[in-house]
Short mmCIF file of N, CA, C and O in Angstrom, two decimals:
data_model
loop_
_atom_site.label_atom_id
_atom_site.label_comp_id
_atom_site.label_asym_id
_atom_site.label_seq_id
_atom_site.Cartn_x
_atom_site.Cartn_y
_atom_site.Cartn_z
N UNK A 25 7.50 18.35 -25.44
CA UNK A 25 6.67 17.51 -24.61
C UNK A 25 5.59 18.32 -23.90
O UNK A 25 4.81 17.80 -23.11
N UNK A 26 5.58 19.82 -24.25
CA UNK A 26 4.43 20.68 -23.66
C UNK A 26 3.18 19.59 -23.37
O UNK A 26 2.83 18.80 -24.24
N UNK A 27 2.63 19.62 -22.23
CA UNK A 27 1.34 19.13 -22.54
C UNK A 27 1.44 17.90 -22.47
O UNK A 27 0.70 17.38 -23.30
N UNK A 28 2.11 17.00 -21.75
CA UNK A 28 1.91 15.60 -21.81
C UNK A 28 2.20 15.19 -20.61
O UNK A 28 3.07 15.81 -20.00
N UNK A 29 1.55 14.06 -19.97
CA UNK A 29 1.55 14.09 -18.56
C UNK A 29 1.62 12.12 -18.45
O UNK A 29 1.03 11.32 -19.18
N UNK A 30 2.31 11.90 -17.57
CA UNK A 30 3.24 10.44 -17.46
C UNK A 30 2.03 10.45 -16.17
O UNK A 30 1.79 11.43 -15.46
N UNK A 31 1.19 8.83 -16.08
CA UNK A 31 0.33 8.58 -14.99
C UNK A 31 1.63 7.74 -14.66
O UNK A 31 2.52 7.48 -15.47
N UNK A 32 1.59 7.37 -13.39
CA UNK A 32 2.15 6.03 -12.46
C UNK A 32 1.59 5.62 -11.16
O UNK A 32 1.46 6.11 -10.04
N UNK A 33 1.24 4.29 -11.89
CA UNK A 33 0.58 3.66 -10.65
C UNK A 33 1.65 3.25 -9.62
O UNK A 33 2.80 2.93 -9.92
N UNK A 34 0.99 3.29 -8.00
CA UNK A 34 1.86 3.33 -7.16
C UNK A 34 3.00 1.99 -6.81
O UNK A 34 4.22 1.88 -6.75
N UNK A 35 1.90 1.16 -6.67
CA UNK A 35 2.14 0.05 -6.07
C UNK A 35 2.81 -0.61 -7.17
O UNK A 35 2.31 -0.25 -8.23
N UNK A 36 4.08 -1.70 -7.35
CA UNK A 36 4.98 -2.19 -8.26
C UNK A 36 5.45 -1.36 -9.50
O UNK A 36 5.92 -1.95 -10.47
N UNK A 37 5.35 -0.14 -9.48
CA UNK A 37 5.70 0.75 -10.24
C UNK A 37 6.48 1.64 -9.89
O UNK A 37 7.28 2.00 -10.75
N UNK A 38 6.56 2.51 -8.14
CA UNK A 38 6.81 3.08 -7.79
C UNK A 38 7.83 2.61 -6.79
O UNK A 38 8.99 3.00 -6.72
N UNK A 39 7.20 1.66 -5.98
CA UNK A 39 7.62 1.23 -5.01
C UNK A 39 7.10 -0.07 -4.81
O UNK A 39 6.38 -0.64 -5.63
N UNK A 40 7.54 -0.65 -3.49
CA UNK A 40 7.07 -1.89 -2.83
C UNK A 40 6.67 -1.40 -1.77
O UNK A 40 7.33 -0.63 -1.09
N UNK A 41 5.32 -1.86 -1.47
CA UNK A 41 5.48 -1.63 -0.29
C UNK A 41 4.82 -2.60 0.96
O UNK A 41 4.42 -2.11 2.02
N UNK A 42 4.77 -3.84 0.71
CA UNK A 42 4.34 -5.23 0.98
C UNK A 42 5.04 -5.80 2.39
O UNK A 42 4.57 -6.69 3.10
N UNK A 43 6.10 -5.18 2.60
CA UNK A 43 6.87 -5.87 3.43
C UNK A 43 6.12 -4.87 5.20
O UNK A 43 5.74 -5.38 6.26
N UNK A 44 6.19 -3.14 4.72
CA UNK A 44 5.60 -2.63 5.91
C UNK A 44 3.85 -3.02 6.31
O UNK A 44 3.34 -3.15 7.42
N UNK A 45 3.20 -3.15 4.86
CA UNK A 45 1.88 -3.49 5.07
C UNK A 45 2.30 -4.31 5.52
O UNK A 45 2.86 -3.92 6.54
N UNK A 46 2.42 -5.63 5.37
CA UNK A 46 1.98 -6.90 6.37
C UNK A 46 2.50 -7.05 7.81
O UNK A 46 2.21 -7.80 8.73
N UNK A 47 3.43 -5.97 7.64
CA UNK A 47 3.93 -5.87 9.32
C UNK A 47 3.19 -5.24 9.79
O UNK A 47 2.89 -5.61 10.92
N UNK A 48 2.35 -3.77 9.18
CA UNK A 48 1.35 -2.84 9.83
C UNK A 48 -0.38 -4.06 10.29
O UNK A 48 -1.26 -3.88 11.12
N UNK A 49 -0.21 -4.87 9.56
CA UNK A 49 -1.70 -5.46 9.02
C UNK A 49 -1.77 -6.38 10.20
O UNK A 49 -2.68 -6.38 11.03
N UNK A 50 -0.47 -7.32 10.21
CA UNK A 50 -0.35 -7.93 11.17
C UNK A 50 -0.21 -7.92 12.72
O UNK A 50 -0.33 -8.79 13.58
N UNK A 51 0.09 -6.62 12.74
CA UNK A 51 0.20 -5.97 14.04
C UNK A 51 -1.20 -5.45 14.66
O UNK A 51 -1.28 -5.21 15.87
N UNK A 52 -2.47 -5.25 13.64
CA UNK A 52 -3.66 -5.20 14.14
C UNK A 52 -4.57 -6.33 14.28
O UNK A 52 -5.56 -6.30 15.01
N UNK A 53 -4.15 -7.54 13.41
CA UNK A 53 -4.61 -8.59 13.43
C UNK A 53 -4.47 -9.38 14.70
O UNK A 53 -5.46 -9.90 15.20
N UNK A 54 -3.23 -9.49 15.28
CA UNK A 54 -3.07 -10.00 16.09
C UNK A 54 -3.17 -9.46 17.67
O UNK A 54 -2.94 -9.90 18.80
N UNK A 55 -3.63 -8.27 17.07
CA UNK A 55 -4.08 -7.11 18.76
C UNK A 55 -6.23 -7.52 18.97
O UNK A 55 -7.04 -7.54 19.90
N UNK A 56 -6.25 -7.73 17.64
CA UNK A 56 -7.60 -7.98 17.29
C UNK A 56 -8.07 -8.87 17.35
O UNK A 56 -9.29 -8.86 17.55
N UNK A 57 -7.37 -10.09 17.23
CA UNK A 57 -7.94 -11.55 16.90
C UNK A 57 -6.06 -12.41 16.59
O UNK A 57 -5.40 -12.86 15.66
N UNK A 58 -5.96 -12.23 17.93
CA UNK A 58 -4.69 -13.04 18.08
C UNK A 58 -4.74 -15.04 17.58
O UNK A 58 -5.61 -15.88 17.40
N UNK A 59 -3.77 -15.00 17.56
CA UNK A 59 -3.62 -16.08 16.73
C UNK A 59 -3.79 -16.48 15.35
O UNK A 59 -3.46 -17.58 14.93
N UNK A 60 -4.41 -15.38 14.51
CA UNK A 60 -4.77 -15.79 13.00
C UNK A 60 -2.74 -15.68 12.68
O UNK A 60 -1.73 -15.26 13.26
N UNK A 61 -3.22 -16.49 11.19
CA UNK A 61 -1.64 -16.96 10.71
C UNK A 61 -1.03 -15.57 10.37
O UNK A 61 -1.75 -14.99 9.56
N UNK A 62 -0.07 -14.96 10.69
CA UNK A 62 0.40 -13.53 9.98
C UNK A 62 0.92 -13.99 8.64
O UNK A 62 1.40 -14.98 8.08
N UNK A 63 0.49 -12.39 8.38
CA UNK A 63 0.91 -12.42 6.84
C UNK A 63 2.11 -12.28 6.22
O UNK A 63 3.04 -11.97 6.96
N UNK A 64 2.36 -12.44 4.89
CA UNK A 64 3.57 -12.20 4.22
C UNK A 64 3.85 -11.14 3.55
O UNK A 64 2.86 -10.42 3.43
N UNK A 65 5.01 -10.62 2.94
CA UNK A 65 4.60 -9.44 1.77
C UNK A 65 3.98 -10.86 0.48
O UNK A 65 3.06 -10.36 -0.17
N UNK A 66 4.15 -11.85 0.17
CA UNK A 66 3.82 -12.72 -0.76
C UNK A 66 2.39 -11.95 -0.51
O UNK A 66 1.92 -11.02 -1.16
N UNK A 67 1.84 -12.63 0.64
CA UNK A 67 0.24 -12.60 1.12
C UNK A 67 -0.15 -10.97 0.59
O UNK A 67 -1.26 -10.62 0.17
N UNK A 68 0.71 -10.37 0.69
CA UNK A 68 0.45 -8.87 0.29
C UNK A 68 0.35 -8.19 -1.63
O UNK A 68 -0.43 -7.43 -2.22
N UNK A 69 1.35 -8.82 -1.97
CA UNK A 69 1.36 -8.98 -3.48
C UNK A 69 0.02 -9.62 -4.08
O UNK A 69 -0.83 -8.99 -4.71
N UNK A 70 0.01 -10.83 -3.82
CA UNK A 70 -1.06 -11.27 -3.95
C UNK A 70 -2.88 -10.67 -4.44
O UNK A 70 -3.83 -10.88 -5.20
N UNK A 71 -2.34 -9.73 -3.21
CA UNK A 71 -3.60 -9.37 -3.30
C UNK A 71 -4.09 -7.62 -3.45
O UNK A 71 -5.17 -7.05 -3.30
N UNK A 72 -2.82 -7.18 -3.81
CA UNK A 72 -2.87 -5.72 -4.53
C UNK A 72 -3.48 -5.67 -5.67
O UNK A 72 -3.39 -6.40 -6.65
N UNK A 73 -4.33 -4.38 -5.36
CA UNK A 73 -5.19 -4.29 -6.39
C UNK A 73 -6.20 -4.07 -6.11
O UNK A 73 -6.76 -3.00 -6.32
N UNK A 74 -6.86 -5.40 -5.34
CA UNK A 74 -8.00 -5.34 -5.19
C UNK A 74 -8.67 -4.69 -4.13
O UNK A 74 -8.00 -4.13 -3.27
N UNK A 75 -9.93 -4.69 -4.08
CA UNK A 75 -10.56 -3.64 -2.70
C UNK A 75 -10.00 -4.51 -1.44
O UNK A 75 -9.30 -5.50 -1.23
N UNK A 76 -10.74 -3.56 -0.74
CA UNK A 76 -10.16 -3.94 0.80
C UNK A 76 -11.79 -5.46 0.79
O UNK A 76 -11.70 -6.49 1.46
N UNK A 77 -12.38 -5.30 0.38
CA UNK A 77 -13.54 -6.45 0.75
C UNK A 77 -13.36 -7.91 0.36
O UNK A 77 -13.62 -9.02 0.82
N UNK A 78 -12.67 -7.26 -0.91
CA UNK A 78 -11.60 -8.73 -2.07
C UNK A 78 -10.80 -9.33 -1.20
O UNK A 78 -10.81 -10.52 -0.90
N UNK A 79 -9.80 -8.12 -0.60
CA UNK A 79 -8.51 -8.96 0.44
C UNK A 79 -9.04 -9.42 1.62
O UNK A 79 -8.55 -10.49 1.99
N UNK A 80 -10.03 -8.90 2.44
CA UNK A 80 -10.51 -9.57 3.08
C UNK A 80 -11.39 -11.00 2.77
O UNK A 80 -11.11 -11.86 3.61
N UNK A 81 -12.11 -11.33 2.05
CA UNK A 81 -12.35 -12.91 1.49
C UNK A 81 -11.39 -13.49 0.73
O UNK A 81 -11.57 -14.52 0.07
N UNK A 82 -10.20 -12.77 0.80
CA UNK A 82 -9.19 -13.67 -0.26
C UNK A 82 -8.07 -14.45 1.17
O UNK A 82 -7.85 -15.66 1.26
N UNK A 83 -7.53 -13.39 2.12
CA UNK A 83 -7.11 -13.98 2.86
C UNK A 83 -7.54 -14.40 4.04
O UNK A 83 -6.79 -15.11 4.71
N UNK A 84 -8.78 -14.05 4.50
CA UNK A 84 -9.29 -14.77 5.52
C UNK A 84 -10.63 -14.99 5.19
O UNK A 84 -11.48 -14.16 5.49
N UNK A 85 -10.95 -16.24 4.47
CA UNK A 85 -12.00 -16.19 3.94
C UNK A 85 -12.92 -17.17 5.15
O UNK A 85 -14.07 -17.49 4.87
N UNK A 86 -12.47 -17.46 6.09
CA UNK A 86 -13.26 -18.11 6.72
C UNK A 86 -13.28 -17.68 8.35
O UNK A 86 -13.41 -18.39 9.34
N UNK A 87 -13.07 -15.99 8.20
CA UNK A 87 -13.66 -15.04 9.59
C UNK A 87 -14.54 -14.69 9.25
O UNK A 87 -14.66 -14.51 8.04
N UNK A 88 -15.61 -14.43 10.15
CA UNK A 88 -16.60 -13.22 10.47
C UNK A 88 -16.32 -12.49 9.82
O UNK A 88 -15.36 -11.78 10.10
N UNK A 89 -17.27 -12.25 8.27
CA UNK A 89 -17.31 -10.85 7.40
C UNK A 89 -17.63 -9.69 8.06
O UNK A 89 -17.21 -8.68 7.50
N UNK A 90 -18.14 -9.55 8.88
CA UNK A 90 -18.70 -8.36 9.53
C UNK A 90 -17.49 -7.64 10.67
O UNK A 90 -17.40 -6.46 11.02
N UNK A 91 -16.59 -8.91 11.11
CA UNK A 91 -15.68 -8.41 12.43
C UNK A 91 -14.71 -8.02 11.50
O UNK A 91 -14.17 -6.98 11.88
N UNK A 92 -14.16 -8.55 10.16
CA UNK A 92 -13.40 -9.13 9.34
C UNK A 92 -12.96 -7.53 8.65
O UNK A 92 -11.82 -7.09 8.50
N UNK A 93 -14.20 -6.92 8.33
CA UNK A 93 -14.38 -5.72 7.89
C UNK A 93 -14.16 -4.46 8.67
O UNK A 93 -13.85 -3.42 8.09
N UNK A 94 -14.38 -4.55 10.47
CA UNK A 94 -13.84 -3.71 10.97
C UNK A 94 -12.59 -3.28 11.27
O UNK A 94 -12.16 -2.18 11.61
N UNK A 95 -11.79 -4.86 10.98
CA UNK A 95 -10.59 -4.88 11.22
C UNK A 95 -9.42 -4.51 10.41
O UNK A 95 -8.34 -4.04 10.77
N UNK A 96 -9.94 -4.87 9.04
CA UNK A 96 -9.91 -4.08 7.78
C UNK A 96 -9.86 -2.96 7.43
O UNK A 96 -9.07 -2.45 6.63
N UNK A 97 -10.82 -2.41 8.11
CA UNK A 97 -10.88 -0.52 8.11
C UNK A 97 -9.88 -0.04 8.77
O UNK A 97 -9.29 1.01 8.51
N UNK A 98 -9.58 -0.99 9.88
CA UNK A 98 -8.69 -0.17 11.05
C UNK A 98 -7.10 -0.33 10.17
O UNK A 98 -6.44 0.65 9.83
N UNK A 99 -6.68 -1.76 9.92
CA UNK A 99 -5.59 -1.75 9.05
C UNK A 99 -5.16 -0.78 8.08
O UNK A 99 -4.04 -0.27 8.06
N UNK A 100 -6.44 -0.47 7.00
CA UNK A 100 -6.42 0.95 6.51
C UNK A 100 -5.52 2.20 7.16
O UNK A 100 -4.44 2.62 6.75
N UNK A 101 -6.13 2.56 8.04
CA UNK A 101 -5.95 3.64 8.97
C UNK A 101 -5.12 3.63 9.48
O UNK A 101 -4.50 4.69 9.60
N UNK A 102 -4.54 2.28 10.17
CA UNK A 102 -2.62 2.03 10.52
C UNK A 102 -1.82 1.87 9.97
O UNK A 102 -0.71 2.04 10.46
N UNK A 103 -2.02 1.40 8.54
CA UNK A 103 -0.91 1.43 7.52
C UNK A 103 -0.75 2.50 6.90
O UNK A 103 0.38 2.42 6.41
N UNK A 104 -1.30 3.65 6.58
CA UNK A 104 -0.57 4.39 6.34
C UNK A 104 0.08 5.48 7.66
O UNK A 104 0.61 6.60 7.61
N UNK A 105 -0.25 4.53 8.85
CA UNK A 105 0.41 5.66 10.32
C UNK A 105 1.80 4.79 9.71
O UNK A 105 2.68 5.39 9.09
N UNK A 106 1.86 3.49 9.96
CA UNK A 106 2.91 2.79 10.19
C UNK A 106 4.01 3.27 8.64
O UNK A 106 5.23 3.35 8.78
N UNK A 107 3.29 3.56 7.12
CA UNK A 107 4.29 3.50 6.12
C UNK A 107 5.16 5.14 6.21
O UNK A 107 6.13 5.40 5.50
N UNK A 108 4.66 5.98 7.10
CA UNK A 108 5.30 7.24 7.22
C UNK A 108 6.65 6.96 8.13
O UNK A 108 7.64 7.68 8.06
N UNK A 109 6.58 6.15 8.73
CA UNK A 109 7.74 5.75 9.72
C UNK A 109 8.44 4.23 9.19
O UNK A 109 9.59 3.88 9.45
N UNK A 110 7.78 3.70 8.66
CA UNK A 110 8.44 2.43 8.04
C UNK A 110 8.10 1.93 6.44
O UNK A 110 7.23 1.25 5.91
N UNK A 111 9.26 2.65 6.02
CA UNK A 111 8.83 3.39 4.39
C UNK A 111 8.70 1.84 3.50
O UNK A 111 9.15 0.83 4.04
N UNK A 112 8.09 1.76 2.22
CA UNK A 112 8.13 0.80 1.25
C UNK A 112 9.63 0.69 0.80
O UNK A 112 10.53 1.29 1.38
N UNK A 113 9.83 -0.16 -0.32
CA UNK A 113 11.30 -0.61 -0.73
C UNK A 113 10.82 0.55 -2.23
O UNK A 113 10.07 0.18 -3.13
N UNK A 114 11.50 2.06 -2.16
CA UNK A 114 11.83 2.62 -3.42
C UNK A 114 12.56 1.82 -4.45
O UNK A 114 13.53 1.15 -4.09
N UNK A 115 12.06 1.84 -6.04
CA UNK A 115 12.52 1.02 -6.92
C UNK A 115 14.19 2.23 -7.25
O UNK A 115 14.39 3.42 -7.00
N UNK A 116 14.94 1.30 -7.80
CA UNK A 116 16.19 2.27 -8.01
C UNK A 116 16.17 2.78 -8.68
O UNK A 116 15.33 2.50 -9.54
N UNK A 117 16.88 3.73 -8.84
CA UNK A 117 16.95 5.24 -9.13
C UNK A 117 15.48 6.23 -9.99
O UNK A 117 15.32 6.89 -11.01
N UNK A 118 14.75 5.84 -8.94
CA UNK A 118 13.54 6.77 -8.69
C UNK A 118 13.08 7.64 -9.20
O UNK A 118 12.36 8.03 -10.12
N UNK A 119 14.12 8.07 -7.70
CA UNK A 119 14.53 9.73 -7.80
C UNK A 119 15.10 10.62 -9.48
O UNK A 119 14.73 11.51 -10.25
N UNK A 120 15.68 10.09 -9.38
CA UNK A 120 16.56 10.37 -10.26
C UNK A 120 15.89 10.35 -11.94
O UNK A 120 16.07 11.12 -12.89
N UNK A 121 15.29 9.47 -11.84
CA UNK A 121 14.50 9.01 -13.24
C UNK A 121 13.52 10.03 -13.60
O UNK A 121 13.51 10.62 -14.68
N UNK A 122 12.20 10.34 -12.04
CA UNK A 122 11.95 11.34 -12.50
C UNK A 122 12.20 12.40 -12.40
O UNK A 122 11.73 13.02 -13.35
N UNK A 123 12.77 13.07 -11.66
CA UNK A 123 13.75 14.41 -11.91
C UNK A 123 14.08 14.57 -13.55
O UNK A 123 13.93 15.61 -14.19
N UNK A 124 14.56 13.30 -14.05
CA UNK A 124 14.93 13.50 -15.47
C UNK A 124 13.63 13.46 -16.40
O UNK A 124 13.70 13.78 -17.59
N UNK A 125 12.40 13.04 -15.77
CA UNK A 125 11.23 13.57 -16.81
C UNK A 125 10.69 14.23 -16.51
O UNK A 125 9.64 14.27 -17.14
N UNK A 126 10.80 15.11 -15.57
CA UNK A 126 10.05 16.28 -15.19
C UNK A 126 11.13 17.51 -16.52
O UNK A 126 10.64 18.23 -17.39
N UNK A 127 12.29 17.37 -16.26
CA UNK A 127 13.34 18.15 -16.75
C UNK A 127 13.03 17.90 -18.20
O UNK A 127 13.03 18.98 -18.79
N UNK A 128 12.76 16.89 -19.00
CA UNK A 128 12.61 16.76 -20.22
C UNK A 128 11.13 17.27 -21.04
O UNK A 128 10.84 17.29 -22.24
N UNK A 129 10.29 17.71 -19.61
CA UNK A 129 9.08 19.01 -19.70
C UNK A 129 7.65 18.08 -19.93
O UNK A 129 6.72 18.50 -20.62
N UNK A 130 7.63 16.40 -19.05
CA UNK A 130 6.65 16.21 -18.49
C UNK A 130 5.81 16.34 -17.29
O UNK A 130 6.43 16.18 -16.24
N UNK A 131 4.85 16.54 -17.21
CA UNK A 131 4.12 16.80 -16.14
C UNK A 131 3.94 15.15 -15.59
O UNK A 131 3.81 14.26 -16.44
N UNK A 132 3.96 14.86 -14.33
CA UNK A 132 4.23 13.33 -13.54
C UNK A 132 3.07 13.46 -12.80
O UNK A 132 2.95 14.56 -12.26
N UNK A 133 2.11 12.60 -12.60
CA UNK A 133 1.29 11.93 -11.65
C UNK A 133 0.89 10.56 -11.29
O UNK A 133 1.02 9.64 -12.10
N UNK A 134 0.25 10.30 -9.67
CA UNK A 134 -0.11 9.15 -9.32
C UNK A 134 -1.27 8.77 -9.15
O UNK A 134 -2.06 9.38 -8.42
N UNK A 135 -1.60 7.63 -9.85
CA UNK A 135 -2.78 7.19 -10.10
C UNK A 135 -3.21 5.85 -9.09
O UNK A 135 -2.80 4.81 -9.62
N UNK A 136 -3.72 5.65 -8.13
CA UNK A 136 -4.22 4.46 -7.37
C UNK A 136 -5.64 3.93 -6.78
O UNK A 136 -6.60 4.70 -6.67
N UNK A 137 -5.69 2.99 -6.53
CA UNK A 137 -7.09 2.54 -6.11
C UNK A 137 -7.00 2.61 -4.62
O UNK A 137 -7.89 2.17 -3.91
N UNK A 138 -5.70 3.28 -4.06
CA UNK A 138 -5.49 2.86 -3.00
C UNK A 138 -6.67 3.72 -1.53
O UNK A 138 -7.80 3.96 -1.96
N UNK A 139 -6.46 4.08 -0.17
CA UNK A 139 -7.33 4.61 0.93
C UNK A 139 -6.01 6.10 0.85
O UNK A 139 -4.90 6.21 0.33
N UNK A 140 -6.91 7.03 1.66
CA UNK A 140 -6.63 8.31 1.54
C UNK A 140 -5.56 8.19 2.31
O UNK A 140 -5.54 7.35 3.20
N UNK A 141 -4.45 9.07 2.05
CA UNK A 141 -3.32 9.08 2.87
C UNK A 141 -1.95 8.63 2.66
O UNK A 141 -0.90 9.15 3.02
N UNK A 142 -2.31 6.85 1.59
CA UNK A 142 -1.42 6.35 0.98
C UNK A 142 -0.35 7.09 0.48
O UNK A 142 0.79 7.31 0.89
N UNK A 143 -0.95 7.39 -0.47
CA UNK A 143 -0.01 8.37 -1.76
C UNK A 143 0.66 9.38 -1.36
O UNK A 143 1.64 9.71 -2.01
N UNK A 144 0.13 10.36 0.23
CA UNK A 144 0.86 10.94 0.49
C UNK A 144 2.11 10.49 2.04
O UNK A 144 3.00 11.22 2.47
N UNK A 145 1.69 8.95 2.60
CA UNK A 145 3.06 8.28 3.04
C UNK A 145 4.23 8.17 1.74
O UNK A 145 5.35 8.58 2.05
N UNK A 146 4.09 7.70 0.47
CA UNK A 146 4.80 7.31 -0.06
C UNK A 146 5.65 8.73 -0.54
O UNK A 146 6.87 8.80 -0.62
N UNK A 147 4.89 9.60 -0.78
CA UNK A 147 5.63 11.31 -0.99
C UNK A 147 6.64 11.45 0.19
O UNK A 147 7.86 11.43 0.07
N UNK A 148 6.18 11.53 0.95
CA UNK A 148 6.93 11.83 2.61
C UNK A 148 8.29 10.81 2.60
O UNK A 148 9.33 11.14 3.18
N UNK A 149 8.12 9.43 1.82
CA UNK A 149 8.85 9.03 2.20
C UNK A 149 9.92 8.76 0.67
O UNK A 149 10.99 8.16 0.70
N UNK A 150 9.58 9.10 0.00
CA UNK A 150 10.70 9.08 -1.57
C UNK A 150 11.33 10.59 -1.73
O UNK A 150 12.09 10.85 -2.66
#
């Protein structure tokens, strides 16, 4: 297997991690602009994947794009404070799986669309 290298994308591949985002997301939303409906991990699934500009007109498509977007950025920036201390749901046996393809003499990496920092909450925390 010299020479061959396994990509994995983070999000439903690696882990879940839907349940701390919408608790991190929601916790700025409602410091920010109290009263909007909080979110779900559903609300969170949903909308993985896409940019942060997508999820913002997908789930609040009828705030202030401009306030909508600052608030957005900031979520960014607290979710990955909040996923170092309140980890995603690891898929089972992980660990273990790749340990066994590293050992079988692949090289492993993570591939995401995600904001800087992500990828290394989810290290910290698997």
């Amino acid at each position: 297997m010299k020479d061959t290298m396994l990509l994995f994308d983070l999000d439903g591949t690696l882990w879940d991690s839907a349940i701390p985002v919408a608790e991190a997301w929601n916790e700025v939303f409602q410091r920010e602009s109290p009263g909007l409906p909080l979110l779900t991990a559903e609300d969170i699934h949903g909308v993985m994947g896409m940019t942060m500009k997508e999820i913002g007109n997908t789930l609040y498509p009828d705030f202030h794009s401009e306030k909508r977007g600052a608030i957005f950025d900031e979520c960014c920036v607290y979710e990955v404070e909040y996923l170092h201390s309140h980890c995603g749901t690891l898929y089972p046996d992980l660990r273990a799986t790749l340990e066994a393809l590293k050992a079988r003499g692949f090289d492993l990496a993570i591939v995401s669309n995600c904001q800087l920092g992500y990828i290394d909450a989810f290290l910290a925390s698997s």
